[in-house]
């Protein structure tokens, strides 16, 4: 899972943010910024998704809501968050905490969903990146001490060998970067007392920093960091104590991000799976493992995603999800702090589909996928049940036709069309019309369908709190929430129709897309839609072209799970 944390990239992001801000407002007090992604482009000139006008249009047609279950396949959700609890799906066919599988679906006490990243011995927190697992598994097979055997294996297993070589190249590069970033931020953390002392009791301003005369290399580096953060409107002008607190918070978040990478995710000797989950990972036929720990050790990412889809305002909080009237969140944990495992994703998809989810948000991805076939088979299963899959495009600032980001809806990049018709792939946009493509967002005119807001997104995080995060992980749930609005008011819509409505009505832009290529460097060439989704326009398109009132029955009754009398059985069994 690749999540972009604002604090983790503060060395550059705060400087650019400061240059764009006309008034140095505190983002945690700026209610307009907190809800910018809902704005109407026509009236605000901000590429929001026009949330409220969509509701007004659909209600003006006399349509009623039939709530939609949205499965959040992620790191976990704080189901008791005050901004989420009223919009959580609840399995009414399961008696809480009685230790029995009351509904016969194979999972005991699954009230709000299930966790495939845990077992009887606890929960996975940090796991490997997939490239680490591939290198570890195949290194001795393809590059062992016997060169003759190596060549024989390479010839017998060409697909595995190609995957290994891709994984090895990425592993070698990323493991070095992780260690370097970890050491850099650790060093900055250790220099905080030096930086505070260099202020000499003065408030942090660019003038004060310019007057500092470093006498050592450490002081020079400290002065450079001070210079960068002095351009951030949220901290400039503040005293040494506040600067110290700010730096400590930033370094903690940066180290929380890079330390697991350096010490565990790219560590060939690290493997938490066997002792915690206790399954045979290579046996894809296994599905009845895990536990009902919905939150887990790190639910920041999943809780943030859930809030974007279905968050509800409460107290003084103004944040609300795109589908705050229409979506019920089912949490299915399958994404650790690291890369998701294909077996878990396939089982998570089947669990969500079998328990009534009609939209699945998938804010995760990776460059190699040993079990892609079993995931693709789960995609086909979701397609057969009329379930929409919403997938983040990824955060590598890459063309995903050149650098594949699994799981994909294309078997190969040369395929003219996806092999399924129920997946929409989402890139991330910003609230800055001149830099509309988020600098981290992956792109491709064929393989990315739409863009949606994914930068500076304010949403729920664990323990009743709220934060800004950015990433295509945030853009994907904007689209999932939008799809829930369309489907809740028009339950006859198919996934393909929802995708068509969102793609064909996006607000286009020809602004420079800021990619490395000198050709086709326009935002409208970065996705199939060529723009950012507009839910109001999509609602009108879907109503005009696809809605059939005689085929559906609408109501606003509480959401219930469908009773399952028998345990669902996977049609195909995969073994490795």
PDB file of C-alpha atoms in Angstrom, residues 212-458:
ATOM      1  CA  UNK A 212      21.967  32.721  10.951  1.00  0.00           C
ATOM      2  CA  UNK A 213      25.675  32.113  10.248  1.00  0.00           C
ATOM      3  CA  UNK A 214      26.354  28.356  10.493  1.00  0.00           C
ATOM      4  CA  UNK A 215      29.846  27.339  11.621  1.00  0.00           C
ATOM      5  CA  UNK A 216      29.512  23.552  11.208  1.00  0.00           C
ATOM      6  CA  UNK A 217      28.006  21.214   8.616  1.00  0.00           C
ATOM      7  CA  UNK A 218      25.310  20.222  11.121  1.00  0.00           C
ATOM      8  CA  UNK A 219      24.351  23.850  11.668  1.00  0.00           C
ATOM      9  CA  UNK A 220      24.265  24.396   7.890  1.00  0.00           C
ATOM     10  CA  UNK A 221      21.839  21.527   7.466  1.00  0.00           C
ATOM     11  CA  UNK A 222      19.778  22.765  10.412  1.00  0.00           C
ATOM     12  CA  UNK A 223      19.607  26.251   8.911  1.00  0.00           C
ATOM     13  CA  UNK A 224      18.495  24.776   5.584  1.00  0.00           C
ATOM     14  CA  UNK A 225      15.598  22.935   7.246  1.00  0.00           C
ATOM     15  CA  UNK A 226      14.605  26.060   9.162  1.00  0.00           C
ATOM     16  CA  UNK A 227      14.634  27.990   5.906  1.00  0.00           C
ATOM     17  CA  UNK A 228      12.244  25.556   4.297  1.00  0.00           C
ATOM     18  CA  UNK A 229       9.735  25.406   7.128  1.00  0.00           C
ATOM     19  CA  UNK A 230       9.847  29.194   7.568  1.00  0.00           C
ATOM     20  CA  UNK A 231       7.876  29.424   4.306  1.00  0.00           C
ATOM     21  CA  UNK A 232       5.041  27.356   5.764  1.00  0.00           C
ATOM     22  CA  UNK A 233       2.239  29.735   6.849  1.00  0.00           C
ATOM     23  CA  UNK A 234       1.182  27.439   9.688  1.00  0.00           C
ATOM     24  CA  UNK A 235       4.504  27.839  11.547  1.00  0.00           C
ATOM     25  CA  UNK A 236       6.164  31.044  10.330  1.00  0.00           C
ATOM     26  CA  UNK A 237       6.196  33.741  12.994  1.00  0.00           C
ATOM     27  CA  UNK A 238       5.896  31.222  15.813  1.00  0.00           C
ATOM     28  CA  UNK A 239       8.201  31.063  18.826  1.00  0.00           C
ATOM     29  CA  UNK A 240      10.928  28.458  19.525  1.00  0.00           C
ATOM     30  CA  UNK A 241       8.682  26.266  21.680  1.00  0.00           C
ATOM     31  CA  UNK A 242       6.070  25.986  18.940  1.00  0.00           C
ATOM     32  CA  UNK A 243       8.755  25.388  16.310  1.00  0.00           C
ATOM     33  CA  UNK A 244      10.137  22.569  18.459  1.00  0.00           C
ATOM     34  CA  UNK A 245       6.697  20.976  18.805  1.00  0.00           C
ATOM     35  CA  UNK A 246       6.089  21.320  15.059  1.00  0.00           C
ATOM     36  CA  UNK A 247       9.404  19.714  14.132  1.00  0.00           C
ATOM     37  CA  UNK A 248       8.945  16.876  16.604  1.00  0.00           C
ATOM     38  CA  UNK A 249       5.535  16.074  15.128  1.00  0.00           C
ATOM     39  CA  UNK A 250       6.831  16.229  11.562  1.00  0.00           C
ATOM     40  CA  UNK A 251       9.815  14.009  12.283  1.00  0.00           C
ATOM     41  CA  UNK A 252       7.709  11.488  14.138  1.00  0.00           C
ATOM     42  CA  UNK A 253       5.391  11.140  11.170  1.00  0.00           C
ATOM     43  CA  UNK A 254       8.303  10.938   8.735  1.00  0.00           C
ATOM     44  CA  UNK A 255      10.028   8.257  10.792  1.00  0.00           C
ATOM     45  CA  UNK A 256       6.772   6.371  11.290  1.00  0.00           C
ATOM     46  CA  UNK A 257       6.640   6.236   7.489  1.00  0.00           C
ATOM     47  CA  UNK A 258      10.278   5.419   6.643  1.00  0.00           C
ATOM     48  CA  UNK A 259      11.423   3.316   9.597  1.00  0.00           C
ATOM     49  CA  UNK A 260       9.153   0.351   8.764  1.00  0.00           C
ATOM     50  CA  UNK A 261      10.380   0.492   5.176  1.00  0.00           C
ATOM     51  CA  UNK A 262      14.042   0.505   6.144  1.00  0.00           C
ATOM     52  CA  UNK A 263      13.867  -2.089   8.900  1.00  0.00           C
ATOM     53  CA  UNK A 264      11.021  -4.412   7.864  1.00  0.00           C
ATOM     54  CA  UNK A 265       9.316  -3.875   4.516  1.00  0.00           C
ATOM     55  CA  UNK A 266      12.544  -4.253   2.523  1.00  0.00           C
ATOM     56  CA  UNK A 267      14.114  -6.737   4.934  1.00  0.00           C
ATOM     57  CA  UNK A 268      14.491 -10.216   3.403  1.00  0.00           C
ATOM     58  CA  UNK A 269      14.608 -11.812   6.845  1.00  0.00           C
ATOM     59  CA  UNK A 270      11.380 -10.242   8.120  1.00  0.00           C
ATOM     60  CA  UNK A 271       8.195 -12.347   7.869  1.00  0.00           C
ATOM     61  CA  UNK A 272       5.340 -11.842  10.377  1.00  0.00           C
ATOM     62  CA  UNK A 273       2.795 -13.940   8.499  1.00  0.00           C
ATOM     63  CA  UNK A 274       3.393 -17.458   9.788  1.00  0.00           C
ATOM     64  CA  UNK A 275       3.388 -16.680  13.498  1.00  0.00           C
ATOM     65  CA  UNK A 276       0.380 -14.337  13.425  1.00  0.00           C
ATOM     66  CA  UNK A 277      -2.021 -15.542  10.723  1.00  0.00           C
ATOM     67  CA  UNK A 278      -0.947 -19.161  10.731  1.00  0.00           C
ATOM     68  CA  UNK A 279      -2.208 -19.999   7.238  1.00  0.00           C
ATOM     69  CA  UNK A 280      -0.406 -21.644   4.347  1.00  0.00           C
ATOM     70  CA  UNK A 281      -0.022 -18.526   2.281  1.00  0.00           C
ATOM     71  CA  UNK A 282       0.685 -20.357  -0.987  1.00  0.00           C
ATOM     72  CA  UNK A 283      -2.583 -22.298  -0.695  1.00  0.00           C
ATOM     73  CA  UNK A 284      -5.101 -20.011  -2.359  1.00  0.00           C
ATOM     74  CA  UNK A 285      -8.002 -22.315  -1.541  1.00  0.00           C
ATOM     75  CA  UNK A 286      -7.855 -21.265   2.132  1.00  0.00           C
ATOM     76  CA  UNK A 287     -10.363 -18.582   3.024  1.00  0.00           C
ATOM     77  CA  UNK A 288     -11.592 -19.203   6.578  1.00  0.00           C
ATOM     78  CA  UNK A 289      -8.797 -17.476   8.452  1.00  0.00           C
ATOM     79  CA  UNK A 290      -8.445 -14.089  10.111  1.00  0.00           C
ATOM     80  CA  UNK A 291     -10.432 -12.417  12.890  1.00  0.00           C
ATOM     81  CA  UNK A 292     -12.988  -9.674  13.513  1.00  0.00           C
ATOM     82  CA  UNK A 293     -10.542  -6.971  14.587  1.00  0.00           C
ATOM     83  CA  UNK A 294     -11.931  -4.132  12.473  1.00  0.00           C
ATOM     84  CA  UNK A 295      -9.532  -1.417  13.551  1.00  0.00           C
ATOM     85  CA  UNK A 296      -6.228  -3.229  13.926  1.00  0.00           C
ATOM     86  CA  UNK A 297      -2.883  -1.688  14.861  1.00  0.00           C
ATOM     87  CA  UNK A 298      -2.956   1.122  12.267  1.00  0.00           C
ATOM     88  CA  UNK A 299      -6.352   2.153  10.906  1.00  0.00           C
ATOM     89  CA  UNK A 300      -5.370   5.668   9.812  1.00  0.00           C
ATOM     90  CA  UNK A 301      -5.527   4.942   6.093  1.00  0.00           C
ATOM     91  CA  UNK A 302      -8.742   2.911   6.108  1.00  0.00           C
ATOM     92  CA  UNK A 303     -10.543   5.280   8.467  1.00  0.00           C
ATOM     93  CA  UNK A 304      -9.591   8.240   6.282  1.00  0.00           C
ATOM     94  CA  UNK A 305     -10.868   6.428   3.195  1.00  0.00           C
ATOM     95  CA  UNK A 306     -14.146   5.513   4.942  1.00  0.00           C
ATOM     96  CA  UNK A 307     -14.731   9.141   5.911  1.00  0.00           C
ATOM     97  CA  UNK A 308     -14.267  10.332   2.331  1.00  0.00           C
ATOM     98  CA  UNK A 309     -16.950   7.873   1.261  1.00  0.00           C
ATOM     99  CA  UNK A 310     -19.495   8.233   4.059  1.00  0.00           C
ATOM    100  CA  UNK A 311     -18.325  10.574   6.831  1.00  0.00           C
ATOM    101  CA  UNK A 312     -21.057  12.462   8.708  1.00  0.00           C
ATOM    102  CA  UNK A 313     -20.727  15.957  10.243  1.00  0.00           C
ATOM    103  CA  UNK A 314     -21.014  16.032  14.037  1.00  0.00           C
ATOM    104  CA  UNK A 315     -20.412  18.685  16.651  1.00  0.00           C
ATOM    105  CA  UNK A 316     -18.252  21.413  15.134  1.00  0.00           C
ATOM    106  CA  UNK A 317     -16.857  19.133  12.425  1.00  0.00           C
ATOM    107  CA  UNK A 318     -17.884  20.041   8.884  1.00  0.00           C
ATOM    108  CA  UNK A 319     -16.306  17.080   7.108  1.00  0.00           C
ATOM    109  CA  UNK A 320     -18.682  14.826   5.233  1.00  0.00           C
ATOM    110  CA  UNK A 321     -18.204  12.072   2.686  1.00  0.00           C
ATOM    111  CA  UNK A 322     -19.462  12.190  -0.872  1.00  0.00           C
ATOM    112  CA  UNK A 323     -21.909   9.387  -0.070  1.00  0.00           C
ATOM    113  CA  UNK A 324     -22.816  10.619   3.397  1.00  0.00           C
ATOM    114  CA  UNK A 325     -26.527  10.114   2.643  1.00  0.00           C
ATOM    115  CA  UNK A 326     -26.219   6.937   0.613  1.00  0.00           C
ATOM    116  CA  UNK A 327     -23.318   4.700   1.709  1.00  0.00           C
ATOM    117  CA  UNK A 328     -22.906   2.160   4.500  1.00  0.00           C
ATOM    118  CA  UNK A 329     -19.303   1.153   5.173  1.00  0.00           C
ATOM    119  CA  UNK A 330     -18.280  -2.497   5.414  1.00  0.00           C
ATOM    120  CA  UNK A 331     -14.682  -2.818   6.581  1.00  0.00           C
ATOM    121  CA  UNK A 332     -12.604  -5.676   5.185  1.00  0.00           C
ATOM    122  CA  UNK A 333      -9.027  -5.582   6.403  1.00  0.00           C
ATOM    123  CA  UNK A 334      -6.564  -6.924   3.860  1.00  0.00           C
ATOM    124  CA  UNK A 335      -3.921  -4.186   3.565  1.00  0.00           C
ATOM    125  CA  UNK A 336      -1.084  -3.989   6.107  1.00  0.00           C
ATOM    126  CA  UNK A 337       1.594  -1.348   6.488  1.00  0.00           C
ATOM    127  CA  UNK A 338       3.377  -2.733   3.474  1.00  0.00           C
ATOM    128  CA  UNK A 339       2.015  -4.536   0.428  1.00  0.00           C
ATOM    129  CA  UNK A 340      -1.230  -6.451   0.435  1.00  0.00           C
ATOM    130  CA  UNK A 341      -1.073 -10.192  -0.273  1.00  0.00           C
ATOM    131  CA  UNK A 342      -2.987 -11.480  -3.283  1.00  0.00           C
ATOM    132  CA  UNK A 343      -4.658 -14.271  -1.355  1.00  0.00           C
ATOM    133  CA  UNK A 344      -6.078 -11.791   1.165  1.00  0.00           C
ATOM    134  CA  UNK A 345      -7.350  -9.448  -1.548  1.00  0.00           C
ATOM    135  CA  UNK A 346      -9.118 -12.257  -3.400  1.00  0.00           C
ATOM    136  CA  UNK A 347     -10.760 -13.450  -0.191  1.00  0.00           C
ATOM    137  CA  UNK A 348     -11.667  -9.892   0.818  1.00  0.00           C
ATOM    138  CA  UNK A 349     -13.414  -9.288  -2.500  1.00  0.00           C
ATOM    139  CA  UNK A 350     -15.413 -12.498  -2.204  1.00  0.00           C
ATOM    140  CA  UNK A 351     -16.332 -11.797   1.420  1.00  0.00           C
ATOM    141  CA  UNK A 352     -17.588  -8.302   0.614  1.00  0.00           C
ATOM    142  CA  UNK A 353     -19.549  -9.433  -2.430  1.00  0.00           C
ATOM    143  CA  UNK A 354     -21.115 -12.409  -0.629  1.00  0.00           C
ATOM    144  CA  UNK A 355     -22.221 -10.177   2.233  1.00  0.00           C
ATOM    145  CA  UNK A 356     -24.000  -7.597   0.113  1.00  0.00           C
ATOM    146  CA  UNK A 357     -21.456  -4.937  -0.891  1.00  0.00           C
ATOM    147  CA  UNK A 358     -22.250  -3.384  -4.280  1.00  0.00           C
ATOM    148  CA  UNK A 359     -19.203  -1.114  -4.476  1.00  0.00           C
ATOM    149  CA  UNK A 360     -15.663  -1.994  -3.382  1.00  0.00           C
ATOM    150  CA  UNK A 361     -13.019   0.657  -2.785  1.00  0.00           C
ATOM    151  CA  UNK A 362      -9.465  -0.564  -3.386  1.00  0.00           C
ATOM    152  CA  UNK A 363      -6.910   2.066  -2.377  1.00  0.00           C
ATOM    153  CA  UNK A 364      -3.853  -0.143  -2.728  1.00  0.00           C
ATOM    154  CA  UNK A 365      -1.497  -1.529  -5.330  1.00  0.00           C
ATOM    155  CA  UNK A 366       1.976  -2.845  -6.110  1.00  0.00           C
ATOM    156  CA  UNK A 367       4.326  -3.374  -9.072  1.00  0.00           C
ATOM    157  CA  UNK A 368       4.376  -7.204  -9.028  1.00  0.00           C
ATOM    158  CA  UNK A 369       1.632  -9.704  -8.242  1.00  0.00           C
ATOM    159  CA  UNK A 370       2.502 -13.411  -7.900  1.00  0.00           C
ATOM    160  CA  UNK A 371      -1.140 -14.337  -7.351  1.00  0.00           C
ATOM    161  CA  UNK A 372      -2.679 -12.039  -9.945  1.00  0.00           C
ATOM    162  CA  UNK A 373      -4.730 -14.880 -11.431  1.00  0.00           C
ATOM    163  CA  UNK A 374      -6.618 -15.522  -8.198  1.00  0.00           C
ATOM    164  CA  UNK A 375      -7.286 -11.781  -7.830  1.00  0.00           C
ATOM    165  CA  UNK A 376      -8.479 -11.577 -11.427  1.00  0.00           C
ATOM    166  CA  UNK A 377     -10.786 -14.511 -10.775  1.00  0.00           C
ATOM    167  CA  UNK A 378     -12.239 -12.610  -7.799  1.00  0.00           C
ATOM    168  CA  UNK A 379     -12.722  -9.610 -10.098  1.00  0.00           C
ATOM    169  CA  UNK A 380     -14.745 -11.803 -12.450  1.00  0.00           C
ATOM    170  CA  UNK A 381     -16.779 -13.047  -9.505  1.00  0.00           C
ATOM    171  CA  UNK A 382     -17.568  -9.443  -8.521  1.00  0.00           C
ATOM    172  CA  UNK A 383     -18.486  -8.681 -12.124  1.00  0.00           C
ATOM    173  CA  UNK A 384     -20.894 -11.632 -12.202  1.00  0.00           C
ATOM    174  CA  UNK A 385     -22.638 -10.194  -9.119  1.00  0.00           C
ATOM    175  CA  UNK A 386     -22.916  -6.664 -10.528  1.00  0.00           C
ATOM    176  CA  UNK A 387     -20.400  -5.150  -8.112  1.00  0.00           C
ATOM    177  CA  UNK A 388     -18.431  -2.009  -9.018  1.00  0.00           C
ATOM    178  CA  UNK A 389     -14.689  -2.036  -8.276  1.00  0.00           C
ATOM    179  CA  UNK A 390     -13.069   1.353  -7.652  1.00  0.00           C
ATOM    180  CA  UNK A 391      -9.272   1.268  -7.813  1.00  0.00           C
ATOM    181  CA  UNK A 392      -6.583   3.853  -7.018  1.00  0.00           C
ATOM    182  CA  UNK A 393      -4.176   4.470  -9.911  1.00  0.00           C
ATOM    183  CA  UNK A 394      -1.109   4.654  -7.643  1.00  0.00           C
ATOM    184  CA  UNK A 395       1.280   7.283  -6.325  1.00  0.00           C
ATOM    185  CA  UNK A 396       4.515   6.755  -8.262  1.00  0.00           C
ATOM    186  CA  UNK A 397       4.093   9.614 -10.763  1.00  0.00           C
ATOM    187  CA  UNK A 398       4.331   7.046 -13.541  1.00  0.00           C
ATOM    188  CA  UNK A 399       2.613   6.073 -16.765  1.00  0.00           C
ATOM    189  CA  UNK A 400       1.005   2.787 -15.726  1.00  0.00           C
ATOM    190  CA  UNK A 401       1.213   1.416 -19.253  1.00  0.00           C
ATOM    191  CA  UNK A 402       4.981   1.517 -18.786  1.00  0.00           C
ATOM    192  CA  UNK A 403       5.056   0.634 -15.084  1.00  0.00           C
ATOM    193  CA  UNK A 404       2.209  -1.737 -14.259  1.00  0.00           C
ATOM    194  CA  UNK A 405       0.369  -1.190 -10.975  1.00  0.00           C
ATOM    195  CA  UNK A 406      -1.424  -4.354  -9.813  1.00  0.00           C
ATOM    196  CA  UNK A 407      -4.181  -5.387  -9.505  1.00  0.00           C
ATOM    197  CA  UNK A 408      -5.138  -4.369 -13.024  1.00  0.00           C
ATOM    198  CA  UNK A 409      -8.222  -4.775 -15.183  1.00  0.00           C
ATOM    199  CA  UNK A 410      -6.032  -5.517 -18.197  1.00  0.00           C
ATOM    200  CA  UNK A 411      -4.386  -8.930 -18.539  1.00  0.00           C
ATOM    201  CA  UNK A 412      -1.610  -7.274 -20.578  1.00  0.00           C
ATOM    202  CA  UNK A 413      -0.945  -3.653 -21.415  1.00  0.00           C
ATOM    203  CA  UNK A 414      -1.398  -4.470 -25.118  1.00  0.00           C
ATOM    204  CA  UNK A 415      -5.011  -5.531 -24.628  1.00  0.00           C
ATOM    205  CA  UNK A 416      -7.401  -3.185 -26.393  1.00  0.00           C
ATOM    206  CA  UNK A 417     -10.020  -3.441 -23.648  1.00  0.00           C
ATOM    207  CA  UNK A 418     -10.208  -4.511 -19.992  1.00  0.00           C
ATOM    208  CA  UNK A 419     -11.145  -8.144 -19.405  1.00  0.00           C
ATOM    209  CA  UNK A 420     -13.907  -6.980 -17.018  1.00  0.00           C
ATOM    210  CA  UNK A 421     -16.413  -4.137 -17.352  1.00  0.00           C
ATOM    211  CA  UNK A 422     -16.886  -3.311 -13.668  1.00  0.00           C
ATOM    212  CA  UNK A 423     -13.672  -1.492 -12.655  1.00  0.00           C
ATOM    213  CA  UNK A 424     -12.946   2.240 -12.674  1.00  0.00           C
ATOM    214  CA  UNK A 425      -9.350   3.380 -12.099  1.00  0.00           C
ATOM    215  CA  UNK A 426      -8.833   6.770 -10.476  1.00  0.00           C
ATOM    216  CA  UNK A 427      -6.010   9.316 -10.561  1.00  0.00           C
ATOM    217  CA  UNK A 428      -5.634  12.215  -8.111  1.00  0.00           C
ATOM    218  CA  UNK A 429      -6.308  15.892  -8.818  1.00  0.00           C
ATOM    219  CA  UNK A 430      -5.723  19.029  -6.745  1.00  0.00           C
ATOM    220  CA  UNK A 431      -7.524  22.278  -5.929  1.00  0.00           C
ATOM    221  CA  UNK A 432      -4.945  24.222  -7.978  1.00  0.00           C
ATOM    222  CA  UNK A 433      -6.090  24.629 -11.582  1.00  0.00           C
ATOM    223  CA  UNK A 434      -2.560  25.343 -12.812  1.00  0.00           C
ATOM    224  CA  UNK A 435      -1.223  22.113 -11.284  1.00  0.00           C
ATOM    225  CA  UNK A 436      -4.368  20.030 -11.621  1.00  0.00           C
ATOM    226  CA  UNK A 437      -2.727  16.608 -11.740  1.00  0.00           C
ATOM    227  CA  UNK A 438      -1.376  15.810  -8.295  1.00  0.00           C
ATOM    228  CA  UNK A 439       2.387  15.524  -8.705  1.00  0.00           C
ATOM    229  CA  UNK A 440       2.430  11.978  -7.317  1.00  0.00           C
ATOM    230  CA  UNK A 441      -0.485  10.571  -9.331  1.00  0.00           C
ATOM    231  CA  UNK A 442      -0.033   7.811 -11.888  1.00  0.00           C
ATOM    232  CA  UNK A 443      -1.669   8.367 -15.261  1.00  0.00           C
ATOM    233  CA  UNK A 444      -2.481   6.864 -18.661  1.00  0.00           C
ATOM    234  CA  UNK A 445      -5.178   7.718 -21.171  1.00  0.00           C
ATOM    235  CA  UNK A 446      -6.281   4.098 -21.596  1.00  0.00           C
ATOM    236  CA  UNK A 447      -5.666   2.537 -18.189  1.00  0.00           C
ATOM    237  CA  UNK A 448      -6.787   5.418 -15.919  1.00  0.00           C
ATOM    238  CA  UNK A 449     -10.478   6.219 -16.352  1.00  0.00           C
ATOM    239  CA  UNK A 450     -10.978   9.437 -14.389  1.00  0.00           C
ATOM    240  CA  UNK A 451      -9.361  11.860 -11.982  1.00  0.00           C
ATOM    241  CA  UNK A 452     -10.867  12.945  -8.667  1.00  0.00           C
ATOM    242  CA  UNK A 453      -9.716  15.130  -5.764  1.00  0.00           C
ATOM    243  CA  UNK A 454      -6.864  13.455  -3.886  1.00  0.00           C
ATOM    244  CA  UNK A 455      -4.716  16.283  -2.525  1.00  0.00           C
ATOM    245  CA  UNK A 456      -5.178  17.982   0.857  1.00  0.00           C
ATOM    246  CA  UNK A 457      -8.184  15.827   1.684  1.00  0.00           C
ATOM    247  CA  UNK A 458      -9.557  16.307   5.201  1.00  0.00           C
TER     248      UNK A 458
END
